[in-house]
mmCIF file with all atom_site columns, C-alpha atoms in Angstrom:
data_model
loop_
_atom_site.group_PDB
_atom_site.id
_atom_site.type_symbol
_atom_site.label_atom_id
_atom_site.label_alt_id
_atom_site.label_comp_id
_atom_site.label_asym_id
_atom_site.label_entity_id
_atom_site.label_seq_id
_atom_site.pdbx_PDB_ins_code
_atom_site.Cartn_x
_atom_site.Cartn_y
_atom_site.Cartn_z
_atom_site.occupancy
_atom_site.B_iso_or_equiv
_atom_site.pdbx_formal_charge
_atom_site.auth_seq_id
_atom_site.auth_comp_id
_atom_site.auth_asym_id
_atom_site.auth_atom_id
_atom_site.pdbx_PDB_model_num
ATOM 1   C CA . MET A 1 1   ? 88.396  -275.372 114.463 1.00 52.00 ? 236 MET A CA 1
ATOM 2   C CA . SER A 1 2   ? 87.199  -274.769 110.904 1.00 55.00 ? 237 SER A CA 1
ATOM 3   C CA . LEU A 1 3   ? 89.271  -272.679 108.521 1.00 52.00 ? 238 LEU A CA 1
ATOM 4   C CA . PRO A 1 4   ? 86.987  -269.601 108.622 1.00 59.00 ? 239 PRO A CA 1
ATOM 5   C CA . LEU A 1 5   ? 86.957  -269.667 112.434 1.00 54.00 ? 240 LEU A CA 1
ATOM 6   C CA . ARG A 1 6   ? 90.736  -270.086 112.559 1.00 55.00 ? 241 ARG A CA 1
ATOM 7   C CA . GLN A 1 7   ? 91.188  -267.141 110.185 1.00 52.00 ? 242 GLN A CA 1
ATOM 8   C CA . SER A 1 8   ? 88.792  -265.070 112.271 1.00 51.00 ? 243 SER A CA 1
ATOM 9   C CA . ALA A 1 9   ? 90.703  -265.841 115.474 1.00 50.00 ? 244 ALA A CA 1
ATOM 10  C CA . THR A 1 10  ? 93.991  -264.973 113.781 1.00 52.00 ? 245 THR A CA 1
ATOM 11  C CA . ALA A 1 11  ? 92.578  -261.693 112.536 1.00 47.00 ? 246 ALA A CA 1
ATOM 12  C CA . ALA A 1 12  ? 91.236  -260.853 115.997 1.00 46.00 ? 247 ALA A CA 1
ATOM 13  C CA . SER A 1 13  ? 94.619  -261.603 117.568 1.00 52.00 ? 248 SER A CA 1
ATOM 14  C CA . ALA A 1 14  ? 96.376  -259.383 115.027 1.00 48.00 ? 249 ALA A CA 1
ATOM 15  C CA . ALA A 1 15  ? 93.877  -256.595 115.658 1.00 47.00 ? 250 ALA A CA 1
ATOM 16  C CA . THR A 1 16  ? 94.542  -256.839 119.408 1.00 51.00 ? 251 THR A CA 1
ATOM 17  C CA . ARG A 1 17  ? 98.295  -256.631 118.848 1.00 54.00 ? 252 ARG A CA 1
ATOM 18  C CA . ASN A 1 18  ? 97.873  -253.683 116.496 1.00 54.00 ? 253 ASN A CA 1
ATOM 19  C CA . GLY A 1 19  ? 95.578  -251.972 118.989 1.00 57.00 ? 254 GLY A CA 1
ATOM 20  C CA . ALA A 1 20  ? 98.118  -252.375 121.800 1.00 60.00 ? 255 ALA A CA 1
ATOM 21  C CA . ALA A 1 21  ? 100.874 -251.089 119.549 1.00 67.00 ? 256 ALA A CA 1
ATOM 22  C CA . GLY A 1 22  ? 98.700  -248.113 118.657 1.00 88.00 ? 257 GLY A CA 1
ATOM 23  C CA . LEU A 1 23  ? 98.026  -247.369 122.320 1.00 87.00 ? 258 LEU A CA 1
ATOM 24  C CA . ARG A 1 24  ? 101.723 -247.559 123.141 1.00 86.00 ? 259 ARG A CA 1
ATOM 25  C CA . ASP A 1 25  ? 102.444 -245.006 120.428 1.00 88.00 ? 260 ASP A CA 1
ATOM 26  C CA . LEU A 1 26  ? 99.640  -242.715 121.590 1.00 90.00 ? 261 LEU A CA 1
ATOM 27  C CA . MET A 1 27  ? 100.919 -242.781 125.169 1.00 87.00 ? 262 MET A CA 1
ATOM 28  C CA . ARG A 1 28  ? 104.380 -241.615 124.063 1.00 87.00 ? 263 ARG A CA 1
ATOM 29  C CA . GLN A 1 29  ? 103.001 -238.436 122.494 1.00 90.00 ? 264 GLN A CA 1
ATOM 30  C CA . PHE A 1 30  ? 102.553 -235.229 124.496 1.00 89.00 ? 265 PHE A CA 1
ATOM 31  C CA . ALA A 1 31  ? 101.332 -232.010 122.921 1.00 90.00 ? 266 ALA A CA 1
ATOM 32  C CA . GLN A 1 32  ? 103.897 -229.892 124.731 1.00 95.00 ? 267 GLN A CA 1
ATOM 33  C CA . ALA A 1 33  ? 106.342 -229.769 127.594 1.00 95.00 ? 268 ALA A CA 1
ATOM 34  C CA . GLY A 1 34  ? 105.046 -228.802 131.007 1.00 97.00 ? 269 GLY A CA 1
ATOM 35  C CA . ARG A 1 35  ? 106.391 -226.113 133.315 1.00 98.00 ? 270 ARG A CA 1
ATOM 36  C CA . VAL A 1 36  ? 107.353 -225.993 136.986 1.00 98.00 ? 271 VAL A CA 1
ATOM 37  C CA . GLU A 1 37  ? 105.036 -223.316 138.394 1.00 98.00 ? 272 GLU A CA 1
ATOM 38  C CA . ALA A 1 38  ? 105.971 -223.562 142.071 1.00 98.00 ? 273 ALA A CA 1
ATOM 39  C CA . ILE A 1 39  ? 108.094 -225.587 144.501 1.00 98.00 ? 274 ILE A CA 1
ATOM 40  C CA . TYR A 1 40  ? 107.124 -226.189 148.122 1.00 98.00 ? 275 TYR A CA 1
ATOM 41  C CA . LEU A 1 41  ? 109.091 -227.735 150.982 1.00 97.00 ? 276 LEU A CA 1
ATOM 42  C CA . ARG A 1 42  ? 107.488 -229.191 154.111 1.00 94.00 ? 277 ARG A CA 1
ATOM 43  C CA . PRO A 1 43  ? 110.196 -229.164 156.821 1.00 92.00 ? 278 PRO A CA 1
ATOM 44  C CA . VAL A 1 44  ? 108.023 -230.926 159.397 1.00 88.00 ? 279 VAL A CA 1
ATOM 45  C CA . ARG A 1 45  ? 104.491 -232.254 159.654 1.00 83.00 ? 280 ARG A CA 1
ATOM 46  C CA . ARG A 1 46  ? 101.580 -229.844 160.050 1.00 80.00 ? 281 ARG A CA 1
ATOM 47  C CA . THR A 1 47  ? 103.594 -226.664 159.574 1.00 86.00 ? 282 THR A CA 1
ATOM 48  C CA . GLN A 1 48  ? 103.239 -224.096 156.820 1.00 90.00 ? 283 GLN A CA 1
ATOM 49  C CA . VAL A 1 49  ? 105.006 -225.044 153.596 1.00 94.00 ? 284 VAL A CA 1
ATOM 50  C CA . LEU A 1 50  ? 107.943 -222.995 152.333 1.00 96.00 ? 285 LEU A CA 1
ATOM 51  C CA . ALA A 1 51  ? 107.702 -221.693 148.779 1.00 97.00 ? 286 ALA A CA 1
ATOM 52  C CA . VAL A 1 52  ? 111.142 -221.684 147.148 1.00 98.00 ? 287 VAL A CA 1
ATOM 53  C CA . GLN A 1 53  ? 112.419 -220.708 143.718 1.00 98.00 ? 288 GLN A CA 1
ATOM 54  C CA . GLN A 1 54  ? 114.700 -223.732 143.344 1.00 98.00 ? 289 GLN A CA 1
ATOM 55  C CA . ALA A 1 55  ? 115.358 -227.039 145.057 1.00 98.00 ? 290 ALA A CA 1
ATOM 56  C CA . SER A 1 56  ? 117.718 -229.987 145.036 1.00 98.00 ? 291 SER A CA 1
ATOM 57  C CA . ALA A 1 57  ? 116.418 -233.495 144.442 1.00 97.00 ? 292 ALA A CA 1
ATOM 58  C CA . LEU A 1 58  ? 118.295 -236.301 146.206 1.00 96.00 ? 293 LEU A CA 1
ATOM 59  C CA . VAL A 1 59  ? 118.320 -239.797 144.703 1.00 95.00 ? 294 VAL A CA 1
ATOM 60  C CA . GLY A 1 60  ? 116.244 -242.240 146.722 1.00 94.00 ? 295 GLY A CA 1
ATOM 61  C CA . LEU A 1 61  ? 115.251 -239.569 149.244 1.00 95.00 ? 296 LEU A CA 1
ATOM 62  C CA . GLY A 1 62  ? 113.278 -236.601 147.966 1.00 96.00 ? 297 GLY A CA 1
ATOM 63  C CA . LEU A 1 63  ? 113.815 -232.852 148.038 1.00 97.00 ? 298 LEU A CA 1
ATOM 64  C CA . GLN A 1 64  ? 116.516 -231.427 150.275 1.00 96.00 ? 299 GLN A CA 1
ATOM 65  C CA . GLY A 1 65  ? 114.864 -229.553 153.123 1.00 95.00 ? 300 GLY A CA 1
ATOM 66  C CA . ASP A 1 66  ? 111.623 -231.518 152.860 1.00 95.00 ? 301 ASP A CA 1
ATOM 67  C CA . ARG A 1 67  ? 110.599 -233.946 155.578 1.00 92.00 ? 302 ARG A CA 1
ATOM 68  C CA . SER A 1 68  ? 110.446 -236.787 153.034 1.00 89.00 ? 303 SER A CA 1
ATOM 69  C CA . ALA A 1 69  ? 114.249 -236.656 152.778 1.00 89.00 ? 304 ALA A CA 1
ATOM 70  C CA . ALA A 1 70  ? 114.934 -235.917 156.438 1.00 85.00 ? 305 ALA A CA 1
ATOM 71  C CA . SER A 1 71  ? 115.642 -239.530 157.439 1.00 78.00 ? 306 SER A CA 1
ATOM 72  C CA . GLY A 1 72  ? 118.680 -239.712 155.164 1.00 76.00 ? 307 GLY A CA 1
ATOM 73  C CA . LYS A 1 73  ? 117.883 -243.345 154.415 1.00 77.00 ? 308 LYS A CA 1
ATOM 74  C CA . VAL A 1 74  ? 118.141 -243.929 150.685 1.00 81.00 ? 309 VAL A CA 1
ATOM 75  C CA . GLY A 1 75  ? 115.440 -246.289 149.469 1.00 79.00 ? 310 GLY A CA 1
ATOM 76  C CA . LEU A 1 76  ? 112.744 -247.088 146.940 1.00 80.00 ? 311 LEU A CA 1
ATOM 77  C CA . GLY A 1 77  ? 109.910 -245.290 148.704 1.00 86.00 ? 312 GLY A CA 1
ATOM 78  C CA . LYS A 1 78  ? 107.061 -244.350 146.406 1.00 91.00 ? 313 LYS A CA 1
ATOM 79  C CA . ARG A 1 79  ? 106.349 -240.963 148.002 1.00 92.00 ? 314 ARG A CA 1
ATOM 80  C CA . GLN A 1 80  ? 109.712 -239.192 147.844 1.00 96.00 ? 315 GLN A CA 1
ATOM 81  C CA . VAL A 1 81  ? 108.291 -236.270 145.862 1.00 97.00 ? 316 VAL A CA 1
ATOM 82  C CA . THR A 1 82  ? 104.679 -235.203 145.339 1.00 97.00 ? 317 THR A CA 1
ATOM 83  C CA . LEU A 1 83  ? 103.476 -233.291 142.286 1.00 98.00 ? 318 LEU A CA 1
ATOM 84  C CA . LEU A 1 84  ? 100.222 -231.453 141.649 1.00 98.00 ? 319 LEU A CA 1
ATOM 85  C CA . GLN A 1 85  ? 98.526  -230.514 138.397 1.00 98.00 ? 320 GLN A CA 1
ATOM 86  C CA . ALA A 1 86  ? 98.217  -226.715 138.344 1.00 98.00 ? 321 ALA A CA 1
ATOM 87  C CA . GLU A 1 87  ? 95.083  -226.924 136.222 1.00 97.00 ? 322 GLU A CA 1
ATOM 88  C CA . HIS A 1 88  ? 93.373  -228.919 138.999 1.00 97.00 ? 323 HIS A CA 1
ATOM 89  C CA . VAL A 1 89  ? 93.750  -226.236 141.675 1.00 96.00 ? 324 VAL A CA 1
ATOM 90  C CA . PRO A 1 90  ? 90.730  -224.185 140.485 1.00 94.00 ? 325 PRO A CA 1
ATOM 91  C CA . VAL A 1 91  ? 88.783  -227.459 140.161 1.00 94.00 ? 326 VAL A CA 1
ATOM 92  C CA . VAL A 1 92  ? 89.481  -228.276 143.815 1.00 94.00 ? 327 VAL A CA 1
ATOM 93  C CA . ALA A 1 93  ? 88.471  -224.718 144.726 1.00 93.00 ? 328 ALA A CA 1
ATOM 94  C CA . ALA A 1 94  ? 85.184  -225.104 142.884 1.00 92.00 ? 329 ALA A CA 1
ATOM 95  C CA . LEU A 1 95  ? 84.392  -228.562 144.270 1.00 93.00 ? 330 LEU A CA 1
ATOM 96  C CA . SER A 1 96  ? 85.189  -227.521 147.843 1.00 91.00 ? 331 SER A CA 1
ATOM 97  C CA . GLY A 1 97  ? 83.104  -224.374 147.692 1.00 90.00 ? 332 GLY A CA 1
ATOM 98  C CA . TRP A 1 98  ? 86.205  -222.207 148.122 1.00 87.00 ? 333 TRP A CA 1
ATOM 99  C CA . ALA A 1 99  ? 85.408  -220.229 145.005 1.00 67.00 ? 334 ALA A CA 1
ATOM 100 C CA . SER A 1 100 ? 81.612  -220.228 145.270 1.00 69.00 ? 335 SER A CA 1
ATOM 101 C CA . ALA A 1 101 ? 79.469  -217.246 146.086 1.00 44.00 ? 336 ALA A CA 1
ATOM 102 C CA . ASN A 1 102 ? 78.616  -218.872 149.408 1.00 47.00 ? 337 ASN A CA 1
ATOM 103 C CA . GLY A 1 103 ? 82.236  -219.729 150.173 1.00 52.00 ? 338 GLY A CA 1
ATOM 104 C CA . HIS A 1 104 ? 84.146  -218.119 152.997 1.00 58.00 ? 339 HIS A CA 1
ATOM 105 C CA . HIS A 1 105 ? 87.166  -217.087 150.891 1.00 58.00 ? 340 HIS A CA 1
ATOM 106 C CA . SER A 1 106 ? 87.393  -214.291 148.346 1.00 63.00 ? 341 SER A CA 1
ATOM 107 C CA . GLN A 1 107 ? 90.967  -215.037 147.206 1.00 79.00 ? 342 GLN A CA 1
ATOM 108 C CA . PRO A 1 108 ? 91.953  -217.819 144.771 1.00 87.00 ? 343 PRO A CA 1
ATOM 109 C CA . LEU A 1 109 ? 93.013  -221.065 146.397 1.00 92.00 ? 344 LEU A CA 1
ATOM 110 C CA . ASP A 1 110 ? 96.745  -221.054 147.139 1.00 94.00 ? 345 ASP A CA 1
ATOM 111 C CA . ALA A 1 111 ? 98.256  -224.290 145.795 1.00 95.00 ? 346 ALA A CA 1
ATOM 112 C CA . GLY A 1 112 ? 100.660 -224.340 148.735 1.00 95.00 ? 347 GLY A CA 1
ATOM 113 C CA . LEU A 1 113 ? 97.743  -225.152 151.044 1.00 94.00 ? 348 LEU A CA 1
ATOM 114 C CA . LEU A 1 114 ? 97.389  -228.492 149.263 1.00 95.00 ? 349 LEU A CA 1
ATOM 115 C CA . ARG A 1 115 ? 100.876 -229.470 150.492 1.00 95.00 ? 350 ARG A CA 1
ATOM 116 C CA . ARG A 1 116 ? 102.410 -230.980 147.375 1.00 96.00 ? 351 ARG A CA 1
ATOM 117 C CA . ASN A 1 117 ? 106.073 -230.401 146.494 1.00 98.00 ? 352 ASN A CA 1
ATOM 118 C CA . VAL A 1 118 ? 105.938 -229.401 142.831 1.00 98.00 ? 353 VAL A CA 1
ATOM 119 C CA . LEU A 1 119 ? 103.174 -227.593 140.956 1.00 98.00 ? 354 LEU A CA 1
ATOM 120 C CA . VAL A 1 120 ? 103.232 -228.461 137.238 1.00 98.00 ? 355 VAL A CA 1
ATOM 121 C CA . SER A 1 121 ? 101.251 -226.954 134.368 1.00 98.00 ? 356 SER A CA 1
ATOM 122 C CA . GLY A 1 122 ? 100.885 -227.873 130.721 1.00 97.00 ? 357 GLY A CA 1
ATOM 123 C CA . LEU A 1 123 ? 101.546 -231.621 130.955 1.00 97.00 ? 358 LEU A CA 1
ATOM 124 C CA . ASN A 1 124 ? 99.091  -234.241 132.208 1.00 96.00 ? 359 ASN A CA 1
ATOM 125 C CA . LEU A 1 125 ? 100.866 -235.811 135.189 1.00 97.00 ? 360 LEU A CA 1
ATOM 126 C CA . LEU A 1 126 ? 98.547  -238.814 135.269 1.00 94.00 ? 361 LEU A CA 1
ATOM 127 C CA . ALA A 1 127 ? 99.600  -239.632 131.697 1.00 93.00 ? 362 ALA A CA 1
ATOM 128 C CA . ALA A 1 128 ? 103.247 -239.658 132.796 1.00 94.00 ? 363 ALA A CA 1
ATOM 129 C CA . ARG A 1 129 ? 102.773 -243.101 134.326 1.00 91.00 ? 364 ARG A CA 1
ATOM 130 C CA . SER A 1 130 ? 102.827 -245.813 131.671 1.00 88.00 ? 365 SER A CA 1
ATOM 131 C CA . LEU A 1 131 ? 100.204 -248.540 131.445 1.00 84.00 ? 366 LEU A CA 1
ATOM 132 C CA . PHE A 1 132 ? 102.834 -250.945 130.099 1.00 85.00 ? 367 PHE A CA 1
ATOM 133 C CA . LYS A 1 133 ? 105.535 -252.396 132.366 1.00 85.00 ? 368 LYS A CA 1
ATOM 134 C CA . ASP A 1 134 ? 107.906 -252.870 129.436 1.00 85.00 ? 369 ASP A CA 1
ATOM 135 C CA . GLN A 1 135 ? 107.536 -249.205 128.423 1.00 87.00 ? 370 GLN A CA 1
ATOM 136 C CA . PRO A 1 136 ? 108.226 -247.270 131.639 1.00 91.00 ? 371 PRO A CA 1
ATOM 137 C CA . PHE A 1 137 ? 108.135 -243.484 131.583 1.00 94.00 ? 372 PHE A CA 1
ATOM 138 C CA . ILE A 1 138 ? 110.334 -240.976 133.368 1.00 95.00 ? 373 ILE A CA 1
ATOM 139 C CA . LEU A 1 139 ? 109.650 -237.322 134.120 1.00 97.00 ? 374 LEU A CA 1
ATOM 140 C CA . LYS A 1 140 ? 112.464 -234.795 133.660 1.00 97.00 ? 375 LYS A CA 1
ATOM 141 C CA . LEU A 1 141 ? 112.464 -231.540 135.627 1.00 98.00 ? 376 LEU A CA 1
ATOM 142 C CA . GLY A 1 142 ? 114.888 -229.127 134.021 1.00 97.00 ? 377 GLY A CA 1
ATOM 143 C CA . SER A 1 143 ? 118.141 -230.592 132.736 1.00 96.00 ? 378 SER A CA 1
ATOM 144 C CA . GLN A 1 144 ? 119.164 -232.728 135.724 1.00 96.00 ? 379 GLN A CA 1
ATOM 145 C CA . VAL A 1 145 ? 116.328 -234.190 137.770 1.00 98.00 ? 380 VAL A CA 1
ATOM 146 C CA . VAL A 1 146 ? 114.644 -237.426 136.717 1.00 97.00 ? 381 VAL A CA 1
ATOM 147 C CA . LEU A 1 147 ? 111.577 -238.798 138.503 1.00 97.00 ? 382 LEU A CA 1
ATOM 148 C CA . GLU A 1 148 ? 109.495 -241.930 138.168 1.00 96.00 ? 383 GLU A CA 1
ATOM 149 C CA . ILE A 1 149 ? 105.783 -241.457 138.789 1.00 96.00 ? 384 ILE A CA 1
ATOM 150 C CA . THR A 1 150 ? 104.677 -244.174 141.221 1.00 95.00 ? 385 THR A CA 1
ATOM 151 C CA . GLY A 1 151 ? 100.953 -243.536 141.604 1.00 95.00 ? 386 GLY A CA 1
ATOM 152 C CA . PRO A 1 152 ? 98.219  -241.134 142.660 1.00 95.00 ? 387 PRO A CA 1
ATOM 153 C CA . CYS A 1 153 ? 98.716  -238.919 145.708 1.00 95.00 ? 388 CYS A CA 1
ATOM 154 C CA . GLU A 1 154 ? 95.553  -239.492 147.695 1.00 93.00 ? 389 GLU A CA 1
ATOM 155 C CA . PRO A 1 155 ? 94.291  -236.714 149.989 1.00 90.00 ? 390 PRO A CA 1
ATOM 156 C CA . CYS A 1 156 ? 94.419  -236.982 153.756 1.00 87.00 ? 391 CYS A CA 1
ATOM 157 C CA . SER A 1 157 ? 92.042  -235.741 156.443 1.00 87.00 ? 392 SER A CA 1
ATOM 158 C CA . ARG A 1 158 ? 94.112  -232.545 156.693 1.00 87.00 ? 393 ARG A CA 1
ATOM 159 C CA . MET A 1 159 ? 92.357  -231.335 153.543 1.00 90.00 ? 394 MET A CA 1
ATOM 160 C CA . GLN A 1 160 ? 89.113  -231.234 155.505 1.00 89.00 ? 395 GLN A CA 1
ATOM 161 C CA . GLU A 1 161 ? 90.738  -228.760 157.881 1.00 89.00 ? 396 GLU A CA 1
ATOM 162 C CA . VAL A 1 162 ? 92.217  -226.658 155.080 1.00 89.00 ? 397 VAL A CA 1
ATOM 163 C CA . LEU A 1 163 ? 89.301  -226.613 152.650 1.00 91.00 ? 398 LEU A CA 1
ATOM 164 C CA . GLY A 1 164 ? 86.400  -227.034 155.051 1.00 89.00 ? 399 GLY A CA 1
ATOM 165 C CA . PRO A 1 165 ? 83.648  -229.677 155.125 1.00 91.00 ? 400 PRO A CA 1
ATOM 166 C CA . GLY A 1 166 ? 83.820  -231.742 151.934 1.00 92.00 ? 401 GLY A CA 1
ATOM 167 C CA . GLY A 1 167 ? 87.437  -230.799 151.315 1.00 92.00 ? 402 GLY A CA 1
ATOM 168 C CA . TYR A 1 168 ? 88.585  -234.407 151.398 1.00 93.00 ? 403 TYR A CA 1
ATOM 169 C CA . ASN A 1 169 ? 86.148  -235.428 148.674 1.00 95.00 ? 404 ASN A CA 1
ATOM 170 C CA . ALA A 1 170 ? 86.949  -232.302 146.654 1.00 94.00 ? 405 ALA A CA 1
ATOM 171 C CA . MET A 1 171 ? 90.567  -233.457 146.481 1.00 94.00 ? 406 MET A CA 1
ATOM 172 C CA . ARG A 1 172 ? 89.797  -237.046 145.473 1.00 95.00 ? 407 ARG A CA 1
ATOM 173 C CA . GLY A 1 173 ? 90.975  -237.568 141.912 1.00 94.00 ? 408 GLY A CA 1
ATOM 174 C CA . HIS A 1 174 ? 92.754  -234.204 141.974 1.00 95.00 ? 409 HIS A CA 1
ATOM 175 C CA . GLY A 1 175 ? 95.459  -234.820 144.583 1.00 95.00 ? 410 GLY A CA 1
ATOM 176 C CA . GLY A 1 176 ? 98.307  -235.151 142.119 1.00 96.00 ? 411 GLY A CA 1
ATOM 177 C CA . VAL A 1 177 ? 100.877 -237.943 141.927 1.00 97.00 ? 412 VAL A CA 1
ATOM 178 C CA . THR A 1 178 ? 103.743 -239.409 143.927 1.00 97.00 ? 413 THR A CA 1
ATOM 179 C CA . ALA A 1 179 ? 107.224 -240.050 142.561 1.00 97.00 ? 414 ALA A CA 1
ATOM 180 C CA . ARG A 1 180 ? 110.671 -241.366 143.422 1.00 95.00 ? 415 ARG A CA 1
ATOM 181 C CA . VAL A 1 181 ? 113.928 -239.659 142.478 1.00 96.00 ? 416 VAL A CA 1
ATOM 182 C CA . LEU A 1 182 ? 115.988 -241.592 139.907 1.00 95.00 ? 417 LEU A CA 1
ATOM 183 C CA . ALA A 1 183 ? 118.528 -238.863 139.138 1.00 96.00 ? 418 ALA A CA 1
ATOM 184 C CA . GLY A 1 184 ? 119.259 -235.968 141.440 1.00 97.00 ? 419 GLY A CA 1
ATOM 185 C CA . GLY A 1 185 ? 120.225 -232.372 140.851 1.00 98.00 ? 420 GLY A CA 1
ATOM 186 C CA . CYS A 1 186 ? 118.788 -228.883 140.930 1.00 98.00 ? 421 CYS A CA 1
ATOM 187 C CA . PHE A 1 187 ? 115.616 -227.599 139.318 1.00 98.00 ? 422 PHE A CA 1
ATOM 188 C CA . ALA A 1 188 ? 113.788 -224.294 139.516 1.00 98.00 ? 423 ALA A CA 1
ATOM 189 C CA . VAL A 1 189 ? 110.496 -222.537 138.968 1.00 98.00 ? 424 VAL A CA 1
ATOM 190 C CA . GLY A 1 190 ? 110.122 -222.013 135.226 1.00 98.00 ? 425 GLY A CA 1
ATOM 191 C CA . ASP A 1 191 ? 111.972 -225.185 134.242 1.00 98.00 ? 426 ASP A CA 1
ATOM 192 C CA . ALA A 1 192 ? 110.516 -227.448 131.578 1.00 98.00 ? 427 ALA A CA 1
ATOM 193 C CA . VAL A 1 193 ? 108.830 -230.719 132.563 1.00 98.00 ? 428 VAL A CA 1
ATOM 194 C CA . VAL A 1 194 ? 109.173 -233.469 129.958 1.00 97.00 ? 429 VAL A CA 1
ATOM 195 C CA . CYS A 1 195 ? 107.886 -237.042 129.916 1.00 95.00 ? 430 CYS A CA 1
ATOM 196 C CA . GLU A 1 196 ? 109.961 -239.622 128.039 1.00 94.00 ? 431 GLU A CA 1
ATOM 197 C CA . VAL A 1 197 ? 110.191 -243.370 127.685 1.00 92.00 ? 432 VAL A CA 1
ATOM 198 C CA . ALA A 1 198 ? 112.915 -244.576 130.061 1.00 88.00 ? 433 ALA A CA 1
ATOM 199 C CA . ALA A 1 199 ? 114.630 -246.584 127.316 1.00 70.00 ? 434 ALA A CA 1
ATOM 200 C CA . ASP A 1 200 ? 114.890 -243.418 125.207 1.00 55.00 ? 435 ASP A CA 1
ATOM 201 C CA . LEU A 1 201 ? 116.626 -241.659 128.087 1.00 51.00 ? 436 LEU A CA 1
ATOM 202 C CA . LEU A 1 202 ? 119.177 -244.452 128.408 1.00 45.00 ? 437 LEU A CA 1
ATOM 203 C CA . LEU A 1 203 ? 119.924 -244.325 124.710 1.00 41.00 ? 438 LEU A CA 1
ATOM 204 C CA . ASN A 1 204 ? 120.573 -240.580 124.911 1.00 49.00 ? 439 ASN A CA 1
ATOM 205 C CA . THR A 1 205 ? 122.924 -240.700 127.931 1.00 45.00 ? 440 THR A CA 1
#
């Protein structure tokens, strides 16, 4: 390789490293903390959810009183807790026809019908899952509960029953995220939701 080509390759490699470092820094920055807007428990399958003002998160299980934690078997399941972006609820309503002039509902879509455990506003839940394995993120609910976002929460066919024809597709991309419980405790409606780098949490504990 000639000297100019070698210098060019070195410069390109440095630019790639700098770009990755820049992306890592960007991903750590959130404009504000989020807020717990609602908490829902699903005692058993296919029954109405229970809206509660506070809940207890159990490590390796889920939320006490929710069917995800009913087995009592502590594990590394990826779907121990489900969270939904509050700002996406009106989007789902619009895409499903719930809120349209030709829709069959005059009331706003109740987030509880979408059957996720925690409704969060003000913080992008999808951004709370790091793209870098060596920079994992955690999500703190209130002062005690720590979650790890494990992936998207895909809709099921039940959404077709709840939202009507096209409801499944209306939820795609807006179904929220799944998480596992790393640290248990109590949290409540109104609590702050904060995303941090896991290493930062360890340094502060």
